[in-house]
Amino acid sequence: MNLSQLVFIILSAVALIGAVGVVTNRNLFRAALFLVLSFVGVAGFYILLEAEILAMVQLLVYVGAIAILIIFAIMLSRQLMSPEYKARNEQWLWGLVAAVALFAVLAYILLKVTWPTSESTVPPDAIIRLGLSLISPKGFVLPFEVASVLLLVALVGAVIIAREK
Amino acid sequence: MGFWHFILNFWTELGNWAGGVMTGWGLPPWAVNLIADIVGVLILVVFGIMAVLIFTPMERKVIARMQDRPGPNRVWPYGLLQALADAIKMLTKEDVIPRYADRALHMLAPILVVIPALLVYAVLPWGPKLIGQDLNVGVLYIVAVGAIHVLAVVIAAWGSNNKYALLSAYRTVNQLLAYEVPMVLCILAVVLFAKTMSTQGIVEAQTIPYFVVMPIAGLIFLICALAETNRSPADLLEADSEMVAGYMIEYAGMKFAMFFIAEYVNMFAAAIVISTLFLGGYKFFGLEKVAPVFAPMIVFAKAVFVIFCMLWFRGTWPRIRFDQLIGFAWKFLVPLSLVNLMLAALVIKIPVTDPKWAPWIQGGVMLLGSLVVLAVTALILNRAARKAKDAPALKQIVTVER
């Protein structure tokens, strides 16, 4: 076992402990914090794969924005934190079915696909290549622009909702 | 050559010498690198925390001078060791945890607030090749690490189980998120000009300091840094009459001191980031090439100057009302920084035949454009102010109340 495998196991433990904590913890605020732990573990995977920019974006977007949004939603919702609020409701059966189905699909993919590996290392100008492929017509300029338009629509929508009548 | 070369390149030569000594002891190269890394991390962390001892006396003395009073003057000499006395006092205080607090989170928050502040020091350049780790996403790293700080604030407030702390955390997070947007947009303009996200690369790319090239981005970044580090006039979480003492209200003794340390470490880091991005970092009229030994001192001097400006603002500007603060970020700084970004994107596309002159021509055009934008902004603000002045006073109050 080499060093990167050891790091991988530690990071997996962090991400999985976080994920288990999210679903088992009764305290919703703590559950949200476990979610953050899981996100940080995933950011560690990106660093292990030498994709620094993805790791930074993972921290910035998931920890800095999405986790904070979830925490605010929890803290501002009434009675969501009260101990009387049950962890399970009458839809648990459907939830179970969906979870098992998703697990089956993921497990099937995991067992079926032969994962291609590459011996080549990450080029030092990976960020520049990423940026160029995002804006070049042969690359991903269309999805990139569509995503931008989507974000703009969301922004305008937020302004319209928040505007005083 | 030998002696002067050693003196002028003191820091790199010191590193080479220490490495040589350790190799002489028969240590394998990986052990030498490991020890060098650990020593480097220790130096950065200790220096970051030492900033508290350096800048609390400076802050209290400078503010006192501006307010025409002596300031702390009992602990010898000139009260400069006041910070040390405060530290001893903090250490001897009782550690109080509220009965209904979430104990684990209450303990976690003071740790989590200092870590991101210190992590930033890893990518701050102190000289040519004198940097913790020259990440090629350095600037993005600085912003991403700041995200953990927001989380620590929320944890501190929630873990204390205190209404004032929670309200203050709402305010603080609102403020931090609002000012992050124009800050990132200004960083983007800098990255466009420097064509790199590495902090070292940005310093190397600054033929002219970027504060001169794009004054708009520099000023907006300075304002955002004030808001991000909760410095006056944006220190609304410490507005005693409204928030009692901010999100750290339930913390006593050393745990309170951790928040205090984090504030100063953040302030110092922000000052170094400003000097790196906008004031040319360790560059000073070619001195860093002749004598690299001075490079860290140049960075430090620039950072102290920036901190002095921050104290100057604190000593002279009134505190802003909270809705004004947030409105200022979203309605004024964001559009202005977007205009600045578009201007920068246009300017770097100017075709220049000789690459030697490119920074001067592009910088000049950018400066002219920035001045035009500033003039137009001043015109618009002037008209808006006149309109507000002519409007009935009662109507203004009603709109604010809503």
Coordinates of C-alpha atoms in Angstrom, one line a residue:
Chain A
M1 CA 0.0 0.0 0.0
N2 CA 1.5 3.3 -1.0
L3 CA 0.9 6.8 0.5
S4 CA -1.8 7.9 -1.9
Q5 CA -3.8 4.7 -1.1
L6 CA -3.5 5.5 2.6
V7 CA -4.7 9.1 2.0
F8 CA -7.6 7.7 -0.1
I9 CA -8.7 5.5 2.7
I10 CA -8.6 8.3 5.3
L11 CA -10.5 10.6 2.9
S12 CA -13.1 7.9 2.2
A13 CA -13.5 7.4 6.0
V14 CA -14.1 11.2 6.4
A15 CA -16.6 11.4 3.6
L16 CA -18.5 8.2 4.7
I17 CA -18.6 9.1 8.4
G18 CA -19.9 12.5 7.3
A19 CA -22.5 10.9 5.1
V20 CA -23.6 8.4 7.8
G21 CA -23.8 11.3 10.3
V22 CA -26.1 13.2 8.0
V23 CA -28.8 10.5 7.9
T24 CA -28.5 9.2 11.5
N25 CA -28.2 12.4 13.4
R26 CA -31.4 13.6 15.1
N27 CA -30.1 17.2 15.5
L28 CA -30.6 18.7 12.1
F29 CA -28.0 21.4 12.6
R30 CA -25.4 18.8 13.4
A31 CA -26.6 16.7 10.4
A32 CA -25.9 19.7 8.2
L33 CA -22.4 20.0 9.7
F34 CA -21.8 16.3 9.0
L35 CA -22.8 17.1 5.4
V36 CA -20.0 19.7 5.4
L37 CA -17.5 17.1 6.6
S38 CA -18.6 14.9 3.7
F39 CA -18.1 17.8 1.2
V40 CA -14.6 18.4 2.6
G41 CA -13.8 14.7 2.2
V42 CA -14.8 14.9 -1.5
A43 CA -12.7 18.1 -1.9
G44 CA -9.8 16.0 -0.6
F45 CA -10.4 13.4 -3.3
Y46 CA -10.1 16.1 -5.9
I47 CA -6.7 17.2 -4.5
L48 CA -5.6 13.6 -4.5
L49 CA -6.5 13.5 -8.2
E50 CA -4.5 16.7 -8.8
A51 CA -7.6 18.6 -9.8
E52 CA -6.9 21.6 -7.5
I53 CA -9.4 23.9 -9.2
L54 CA -12.2 21.4 -8.7
A55 CA -11.2 21.0 -5.0
M56 CA -11.3 24.8 -4.5
V57 CA -14.6 25.1 -6.3
Q58 CA -16.0 22.2 -4.2
L59 CA -15.1 24.1 -1.0
L60 CA -16.3 27.5 -2.3
V61 CA -19.6 26.3 -3.7
Y62 CA -20.6 23.4 -1.5
V63 CA -19.2 24.5 1.9
G64 CA -19.3 28.2 1.3
A65 CA -22.7 28.5 -0.4
I66 CA -24.9 25.4 -0.4
A67 CA -24.1 24.2 3.2
I68 CA -24.6 27.7 4.5
L69 CA -27.9 27.9 2.6
I70 CA -29.0 24.6 4.1
I71 CA -28.0 25.7 7.6
F72 CA -29.9 28.9 7.2
A73 CA -33.0 27.1 6.0
I74 CA -32.9 24.8 9.0
M75 CA -32.3 27.7 11.5
L76 CA -35.0 29.9 10.0
S77 CA -37.7 27.1 9.7
R78 CA -40.0 26.9 12.6
Q79 CA -40.2 23.7 14.6
L80 CA -37.9 21.9 12.3
M81 CA -35.4 21.6 15.2
S82 CA -38.0 20.6 17.9
P83 CA -37.5 17.2 19.4
E84 CA -41.2 16.3 18.8
Y85 CA -40.6 16.4 15.1
K86 CA -40.3 12.8 14.0
A87 CA -37.3 11.6 11.9
R88 CA -39.5 9.2 10.0
N89 CA -42.9 9.8 8.4
E90 CA -45.5 7.7 6.6
Q91 CA -43.6 7.8 3.3
W92 CA -40.7 5.7 4.7
L93 CA -41.7 2.8 2.5
W94 CA -41.4 4.8 -0.8
G95 CA -38.1 6.3 0.5
L96 CA -36.8 2.8 1.1
V97 CA -37.8 1.6 -2.4
A98 CA -36.1 4.6 -4.0
A99 CA -33.0 4.2 -2.0
V100 CA -32.7 0.5 -2.7
A101 CA -33.3 1.1 -6.4
L102 CA -30.6 3.8 -6.5
F103 CA -28.2 1.5 -4.6
A104 CA -28.9 -1.4 -7.0
V105 CA -28.2 0.8 -10.1
L106 CA -25.0 2.2 -8.6
A107 CA -23.8 -1.3 -7.5
Y108 CA -24.6 -2.7 -10.9
I109 CA -22.5 0.0 -12.6
L110 CA -19.7 -0.4 -10.1
L111 CA -19.5 -4.2 -10.8
K112 CA -20.1 -4.1 -14.5
V113 CA -17.9 -1.3 -15.8
T114 CA -14.2 -1.9 -16.3
W115 CA -12.6 1.3 -15.0
P116 CA -10.0 2.6 -17.5
T117 CA -6.8 3.8 -15.9
S118 CA -4.2 6.0 -17.4
E119 CA -0.5 6.2 -16.6
S120 CA -0.1 9.8 -17.9
T121 CA 0.3 12.6 -15.3
V122 CA -1.7 15.8 -15.1
P123 CA -0.1 18.5 -17.3
P124 CA 1.0 21.6 -15.5
D125 CA -1.2 23.9 -17.6
A126 CA -4.4 21.9 -16.8
I127 CA -6.3 25.0 -15.7
I128 CA -5.5 26.8 -19.0
R129 CA -6.7 23.8 -21.0
L130 CA -9.8 23.6 -18.9
G131 CA -10.5 27.3 -19.5
L132 CA -9.9 27.0 -23.2
S133 CA -12.1 23.9 -23.6
L134 CA -14.9 25.8 -21.9
I135 CA -14.9 28.6 -24.4
S136 CA -13.7 26.9 -27.6
P137 CA -16.5 26.0 -30.1
K138 CA -15.1 22.5 -30.4
G139 CA -15.3 22.1 -26.6
F140 CA -18.1 22.9 -24.2
V141 CA -19.0 26.5 -25.1
L142 CA -22.7 25.7 -25.6
P143 CA -23.3 24.0 -22.2
F144 CA -21.2 26.7 -20.6
E145 CA -23.3 29.5 -22.1
V146 CA -26.6 27.6 -21.3
A147 CA -25.5 27.3 -17.7
S148 CA -24.7 31.1 -17.6
V149 CA -28.1 31.9 -19.0
L150 CA -29.7 29.6 -16.4
L151 CA -27.9 31.4 -13.6
L152 CA -28.9 34.7 -15.0
V153 CA -32.6 33.6 -15.1
A154 CA -32.2 32.4 -11.5
L155 CA -30.8 35.8 -10.5
V156 CA -33.5 37.7 -12.2
G157 CA -36.1 35.4 -10.6
A158 CA -34.6 36.0 -7.2
V159 CA -34.8 39.8 -7.7
I160 CA -38.5 39.6 -8.8
I161 CA -39.5 37.4 -5.8
A162 CA -37.7 39.6 -3.4
R163 CA -39.0 42.9 -4.9
E164 CA -41.6 44.8 -3.0
K165 CA -45.0 44.9 -4.6
Chain B
M1 CA 31.0 38.0 -4.3
G2 CA 30.7 35.2 -1.7
F3 CA 29.9 37.3 1.3
W4 CA 27.7 39.9 -0.3
H5 CA 25.9 37.2 -2.3
F6 CA 25.2 35.4 1.0
I7 CA 23.9 38.6 2.6
L8 CA 21.8 39.7 -0.3
N9 CA 20.2 36.3 -0.8
F10 CA 20.0 35.6 2.9
W11 CA 16.8 33.6 2.9
T12 CA 17.5 31.2 0.1
E13 CA 21.1 30.8 1.2
L14 CA 19.9 30.1 4.8
G15 CA 17.5 27.4 3.4
N16 CA 20.4 25.8 1.4
W17 CA 22.7 25.9 4.3
A18 CA 20.2 24.3 6.7
G19 CA 19.5 21.6 4.1
G20 CA 23.2 21.0 3.6
V21 CA 23.7 20.7 7.3
M22 CA 20.9 18.2 7.6
T23 CA 22.2 16.2 4.6
G24 CA 25.6 16.2 6.4
W25 CA 24.0 14.5 9.3
G26 CA 23.1 11.6 7.0
L27 CA 19.4 12.3 6.7
P28 CA 17.7 11.0 3.5
P29 CA 16.4 13.8 1.1
W30 CA 12.7 13.1 2.0
A31 CA 13.4 13.6 5.7
V32 CA 15.2 16.9 4.9
N33 CA 12.2 18.0 2.8
L34 CA 9.8 17.0 5.6
I35 CA 11.7 18.9 8.3
A36 CA 12.0 21.9 6.0
D37 CA 8.2 21.8 5.3
I38 CA 7.4 21.5 9.0
V39 CA 9.7 24.4 9.9
G40 CA 8.2 26.5 7.2
V41 CA 4.6 25.7 8.4
L42 CA 5.6 26.6 12.0
I43 CA 7.2 29.8 10.9
L44 CA 4.1 30.9 9.0
V45 CA 1.7 29.9 11.8
V46 CA 3.7 31.5 14.6
F47 CA 4.2 34.6 12.5
G48 CA 0.5 34.8 11.8
I49 CA -0.3 34.6 15.5
M50 CA 2.5 37.0 16.4
A51 CA 0.6 39.5 14.2
V52 CA -1.9 39.8 17.1
L53 CA 0.9 40.9 19.4
I54 CA 2.2 43.4 16.8
F55 CA -1.1 44.9 15.7
T56 CA -3.1 45.2 18.8
P57 CA -0.7 47.7 20.3
M58 CA -0.5 49.4 16.9
E59 CA -4.3 49.6 16.6
R60 CA -4.8 50.9 20.2
K61 CA -2.0 53.5 19.9
V62 CA -2.9 54.7 16.4
I63 CA -6.6 55.0 17.3
A64 CA -5.7 56.8 20.5
R65 CA -3.5 59.2 18.6
M66 CA -6.4 60.0 16.2
Q67 CA -8.7 60.5 19.1
D68 CA -6.3 62.7 20.9
R69 CA -5.7 60.5 24.0
P70 CA -2.7 58.6 25.2
G71 CA -4.0 55.1 24.8
P72 CA -2.6 52.2 26.8
N73 CA 0.5 53.5 28.7
R74 CA 0.9 51.5 31.8
V75 CA 2.7 48.3 30.7
W76 CA 6.3 49.1 29.9
P77 CA 7.4 50.6 27.5
Y78 CA 4.7 53.1 26.2
G79 CA 2.1 50.4 26.9
L80 CA 3.5 48.3 24.0
L81 CA 3.4 45.1 26.1
Q82 CA -0.3 45.6 26.8
A83 CA -1.2 42.7 24.5
L84 CA 1.0 40.4 26.5
A85 CA -0.7 41.4 29.7
D86 CA -4.1 40.9 28.1
A87 CA -3.0 37.4 26.9
I88 CA -2.0 36.4 30.5
K89 CA -5.3 37.8 31.8
M90 CA -7.2 35.8 29.1
L91 CA -5.4 32.6 30.0
T92 CA -6.2 32.8 33.7
K93 CA -9.9 33.4 33.2
E94 CA -12.6 30.9 34.0
D95 CA -13.8 28.9 31.0
V96 CA -17.6 29.3 31.1
I97 CA -19.9 27.1 29.0
P98 CA -23.6 28.0 29.1
R99 CA -25.7 25.2 30.5
Y100 CA -28.0 24.8 27.4
A101 CA -25.2 25.2 24.9
D102 CA -24.3 22.5 22.4
R103 CA -21.1 21.6 24.1
A104 CA -19.2 20.0 21.2
L105 CA -20.1 22.7 18.8
H106 CA -19.3 25.4 21.4
M107 CA -15.8 23.9 21.7
L108 CA -15.4 23.4 17.9
A109 CA -16.1 27.0 16.8
P110 CA -13.1 28.8 18.3
I111 CA -10.8 26.2 16.7
L112 CA -12.6 26.4 13.4
V113 CA -12.4 30.2 13.2
V114 CA -8.6 30.3 13.6
I115 CA -7.7 27.5 11.1
P116 CA -8.9 29.1 7.9
A117 CA -7.3 32.4 9.0
L118 CA -4.0 30.6 9.2
L119 CA -4.5 28.5 6.1
V120 CA -4.4 31.6 4.0
Y121 CA -0.7 32.2 4.9
A122 CA 0.2 29.1 2.9
V123 CA -0.1 30.9 -0.4
L124 CA 1.1 34.4 0.5
P125 CA 4.4 35.3 -1.2
W126 CA 7.1 36.8 0.9
G127 CA 9.7 37.1 -1.8
P128 CA 10.9 35.4 -5.0
K129 CA 10.4 31.7 -4.3
L130 CA 9.8 32.6 -0.7
I131 CA 6.3 31.2 -0.4
G132 CA 4.6 28.4 1.5
Q133 CA 3.2 26.7 -1.5
D134 CA 2.9 28.3 -4.9
L135 CA -0.5 26.8 -5.8
N136 CA -1.5 27.5 -9.4
V137 CA -5.0 28.2 -8.0
G138 CA -3.6 30.4 -5.2
V139 CA -6.2 33.2 -5.4
L140 CA -9.1 30.8 -5.6
Y141 CA -7.7 29.0 -2.6
I142 CA -7.8 32.2 -0.6
V143 CA -11.4 32.7 -1.4
A144 CA -12.3 29.1 -0.8
V145 CA -10.7 29.0 2.6
G146 CA -12.7 32.0 3.6
A147 CA -15.8 29.9 3.2
I148 CA -14.8 27.9 6.3
H149 CA -14.8 31.1 8.3
V150 CA -18.5 31.7 7.5
L151 CA -19.3 28.2 8.8
A152 CA -17.3 28.8 12.0
V153 CA -19.4 32.0 12.7
V154 CA -22.7 30.0 12.3
I155 CA -21.4 27.2 14.5
A156 CA -20.3 29.6 17.2
A157 CA -23.7 31.3 17.3
W158 CA -25.7 28.1 17.2
G159 CA -23.4 26.3 19.7
S160 CA -23.8 29.2 22.2
N161 CA -27.6 28.9 22.3
N162 CA -28.0 32.7 22.6
K163 CA -30.5 34.9 20.7
Y164 CA -28.1 37.8 20.3
A165 CA -25.4 35.5 19.1
L166 CA -27.7 34.0 16.5
L167 CA -29.0 37.4 15.3
S168 CA -25.4 38.6 15.0
A169 CA -24.4 35.5 13.1
Y170 CA -27.2 36.1 10.6
R171 CA -25.9 39.6 10.1
T172 CA -22.3 38.5 9.8
V173 CA -23.0 35.8 7.3
N174 CA -25.2 38.1 5.3
Q175 CA -22.4 40.6 5.2
L176 CA -19.7 38.1 4.4
L177 CA -21.6 36.6 1.5
A178 CA -22.7 40.0 0.1
Y179 CA -19.1 41.4 0.1
E180 CA -17.6 38.2 -1.3
V181 CA -19.3 38.8 -4.7
P182 CA -17.6 42.1 -5.5
M183 CA -14.4 40.9 -4.0
V184 CA -14.2 37.9 -6.3
L185 CA -15.2 40.0 -9.3
C186 CA -12.2 42.4 -8.5
I187 CA -9.9 39.4 -8.1
L188 CA -11.1 38.2 -11.5
A189 CA -10.1 41.5 -13.1
V190 CA -6.6 41.1 -11.6
V191 CA -6.4 37.5 -12.8
L192 CA -7.3 38.6 -16.3
F193 CA -4.5 41.1 -16.3
A194 CA -1.9 38.8 -14.7
K195 CA -3.0 35.8 -16.8
T196 CA -2.5 33.5 -13.8
M197 CA -4.1 32.6 -10.5
S198 CA -0.9 31.9 -8.6
T199 CA -0.1 34.6 -6.1
Q200 CA 3.6 34.5 -7.0
G201 CA 2.7 34.9 -10.7
I202 CA 0.4 37.9 -10.0
V203 CA 3.3 39.6 -8.2
E204 CA 5.7 38.8 -11.0
A205 CA 3.2 40.1 -13.6
Q206 CA 2.9 43.5 -11.9
T207 CA 5.2 45.8 -13.9
I208 CA 3.0 48.6 -12.6
P209 CA 1.2 48.0 -9.3
Y210 CA -2.4 47.1 -10.1
F211 CA -3.7 49.7 -7.8
V212 CA -2.5 52.3 -10.3
V213 CA -3.7 50.3 -13.3
M214 CA -7.2 49.6 -12.0
P215 CA -8.0 51.9 -9.1
I216 CA -11.6 50.8 -9.1
A217 CA -10.8 47.2 -8.4
G218 CA -8.3 48.2 -5.7
L219 CA -10.7 50.5 -3.9
I220 CA -13.6 48.0 -4.0
F221 CA -11.2 45.2 -2.8
L222 CA -10.2 47.4 0.1
I223 CA -13.8 48.1 1.1
C224 CA -14.6 44.4 0.8
A225 CA -11.6 43.5 2.9
L226 CA -12.9 45.8 5.6
A227 CA -16.3 44.1 5.4
E228 CA -14.9 40.6 5.3
T229 CA -12.7 41.1 8.3
N230 CA -15.5 42.9 10.2
R231 CA -13.5 46.0 10.6
S232 CA -15.0 49.4 11.2
P233 CA -17.0 51.0 9.5
A234 CA -18.5 47.5 8.7
D235 CA -18.1 46.1 12.2
L236 CA -21.9 45.8 12.7
L237 CA -21.7 42.5 14.6
E238 CA -20.0 44.4 17.4
A239 CA -22.5 47.2 17.5
D240 CA -23.0 47.1 21.2
S241 CA -26.4 48.8 21.4
E242 CA -27.9 46.4 18.9
M243 CA -26.0 43.1 19.1
V244 CA -24.4 43.2 22.6
A245 CA -21.1 41.7 21.5
G246 CA -21.6 39.7 18.4
Y247 CA -21.6 36.0 17.8
M248 CA -18.9 35.3 20.3
I249 CA -20.9 36.8 23.2
E250 CA -21.0 33.5 25.2
Y251 CA -17.3 32.8 25.0
A252 CA -15.0 33.6 27.8
G253 CA -11.3 33.5 28.5
M254 CA -9.0 31.8 25.9
K255 CA -11.9 30.8 23.7
F256 CA -12.8 34.5 23.3
A257 CA -9.2 35.2 22.7
M258 CA -9.3 32.7 19.8
F259 CA -11.9 34.9 18.0
F260 CA -9.8 37.9 18.8
I261 CA -6.7 36.2 17.4
A262 CA -8.7 35.1 14.3
E263 CA -9.7 38.7 13.7
Y264 CA -6.2 40.0 13.7
V265 CA -4.8 37.1 11.8
N266 CA -7.5 37.7 9.2
M267 CA -6.8 41.4 9.1
F268 CA -3.0 40.9 8.6
A269 CA -3.8 38.2 5.9
A270 CA -6.1 40.6 4.1
A271 CA -3.5 43.4 4.2
I272 CA -0.9 41.0 2.7
V273 CA -3.4 39.9 0.0
I274 CA -4.1 43.6 -0.9
S275 CA -0.4 44.3 -1.1
T276 CA 0.1 41.1 -3.2
L277 CA -2.7 41.7 -5.6
F278 CA -2.6 45.5 -5.9
L279 CA 0.5 47.0 -4.5
G280 CA 3.1 44.8 -6.2
G281 CA 3.8 42.4 -3.3
Y282 CA 7.5 42.1 -2.7
K283 CA 8.4 44.4 -5.6
F284 CA 9.8 47.8 -4.8
F285 CA 11.6 49.6 -7.7
G286 CA 13.8 46.5 -8.5
L287 CA 15.1 46.3 -5.0
E288 CA 13.9 42.7 -4.7
K289 CA 16.2 41.7 -7.6
V290 CA 19.3 43.4 -6.2
A291 CA 18.8 42.3 -2.6
P292 CA 16.2 39.6 -2.2
V293 CA 16.9 39.7 1.5
F294 CA 14.6 42.8 1.8
A295 CA 11.7 41.1 0.0
P296 CA 9.8 40.0 3.2
M297 CA 10.4 43.4 4.8
I298 CA 8.9 45.1 1.7
V299 CA 5.8 42.9 2.0
F300 CA 5.6 43.6 5.7
A301 CA 5.9 47.4 5.2
K302 CA 3.2 47.4 2.6
A303 CA 0.9 45.3 4.8
V304 CA 1.5 47.7 7.7
F305 CA 0.6 50.6 5.5
V306 CA -2.6 48.9 4.5
I307 CA -3.4 48.1 8.1
F308 CA -2.7 51.7 9.0
C309 CA -5.3 52.8 6.4
M310 CA -7.8 50.4 7.9
L311 CA -7.2 51.9 11.4
W312 CA -7.5 55.4 9.8
F313 CA -10.9 54.5 8.5
R314 CA -11.9 53.1 11.9
G315 CA -10.7 56.3 13.6
T316 CA -12.5 58.7 11.2
W317 CA -15.5 57.1 9.6
P318 CA -18.9 56.6 11.3
R319 CA -20.5 53.2 11.4
I320 CA -22.9 52.4 8.6
R321 CA -26.4 51.2 9.2
F322 CA -26.9 47.5 8.3
D323 CA -29.4 47.9 5.5
Q324 CA -27.1 50.6 4.0
L325 CA -24.1 48.2 4.2
I326 CA -25.9 45.4 2.4
G327 CA -27.5 47.7 -0.1
F328 CA -24.1 49.3 -0.8
A329 CA -22.6 45.9 -1.6
W330 CA -25.4 44.6 -3.9
K331 CA -26.5 47.9 -5.6
F332 CA -23.3 49.7 -5.9
L333 CA -20.2 47.5 -5.5
V334 CA -21.4 44.6 -7.6
P335 CA -22.4 46.6 -10.7
L336 CA -19.3 48.7 -10.5
S337 CA -17.0 45.7 -10.2
L338 CA -18.9 44.1 -13.1
V339 CA -18.2 47.2 -15.2
N340 CA -14.6 47.0 -14.1
L341 CA -14.3 43.4 -15.1
M342 CA -15.8 44.0 -18.5
L343 CA -13.4 46.9 -19.0
A344 CA -10.5 44.7 -18.0
A345 CA -11.6 42.0 -20.4
L346 CA -11.8 44.5 -23.3
V347 CA -8.4 46.1 -22.5
I348 CA -6.4 42.9 -22.4
K349 CA -7.6 42.3 -26.0
I350 CA -5.8 45.4 -27.3
P351 CA -3.3 44.2 -29.9
V352 CA 0.2 45.3 -29.0
T353 CA 3.0 44.5 -31.4
D354 CA 5.9 44.7 -28.9
P355 CA 5.2 42.6 -25.8
K356 CA 7.7 44.7 -23.8
W357 CA 5.3 47.7 -24.0
A358 CA 2.1 45.7 -23.5
P359 CA 1.8 46.3 -19.7
W360 CA 2.3 50.0 -20.1
I361 CA -0.1 50.5 -23.0
Q362 CA -2.8 48.2 -21.5
G363 CA -2.2 49.7 -18.1
G364 CA -2.6 53.2 -19.4
V365 CA -5.8 52.4 -21.3
M366 CA -7.2 50.6 -18.2
L367 CA -6.3 53.6 -16.0
L368 CA -8.0 56.0 -18.4
G369 CA -11.1 53.8 -18.6
S370 CA -11.2 53.4 -14.8
L371 CA -11.1 57.2 -14.4
V372 CA -13.9 57.6 -16.9
V373 CA -16.0 55.0 -15.1
L374 CA -15.3 56.7 -11.8
A375 CA -16.3 60.1 -13.2
V376 CA -19.6 58.6 -14.6
T377 CA -20.2 56.9 -11.2
A378 CA -19.7 60.1 -9.3
L379 CA -22.1 61.9 -11.7
I380 CA -24.8 59.2 -11.2
L381 CA -24.3 59.3 -7.4
N382 CA -24.5 63.1 -7.4
R383 CA -27.8 63.0 -9.2
A384 CA -29.2 60.3 -6.9
A385 CA -28.1 62.3 -3.9
R386 CA -29.9 65.4 -5.2
K387 CA -33.0 63.4 -5.9
A388 CA -32.9 62.0 -2.3
K389 CA -32.4 65.5 -0.9
D390 CA -35.4 66.9 -2.8
A391 CA -37.6 64.0 -1.7
P392 CA -39.8 64.6 1.4
A393 CA -38.0 63.5 4.6
L394 CA -40.9 61.5 5.9
K395 CA -41.1 59.4 2.7
Q396 CA -37.4 58.5 3.2
I397 CA -38.0 57.3 6.7
V398 CA -41.0 55.2 5.6
T399 CA -39.0 53.5 2.8
V400 CA -36.2 52.7 5.3
E401 CA -38.6 51.3 7.9
R402 CA -40.1 48.9 5.4

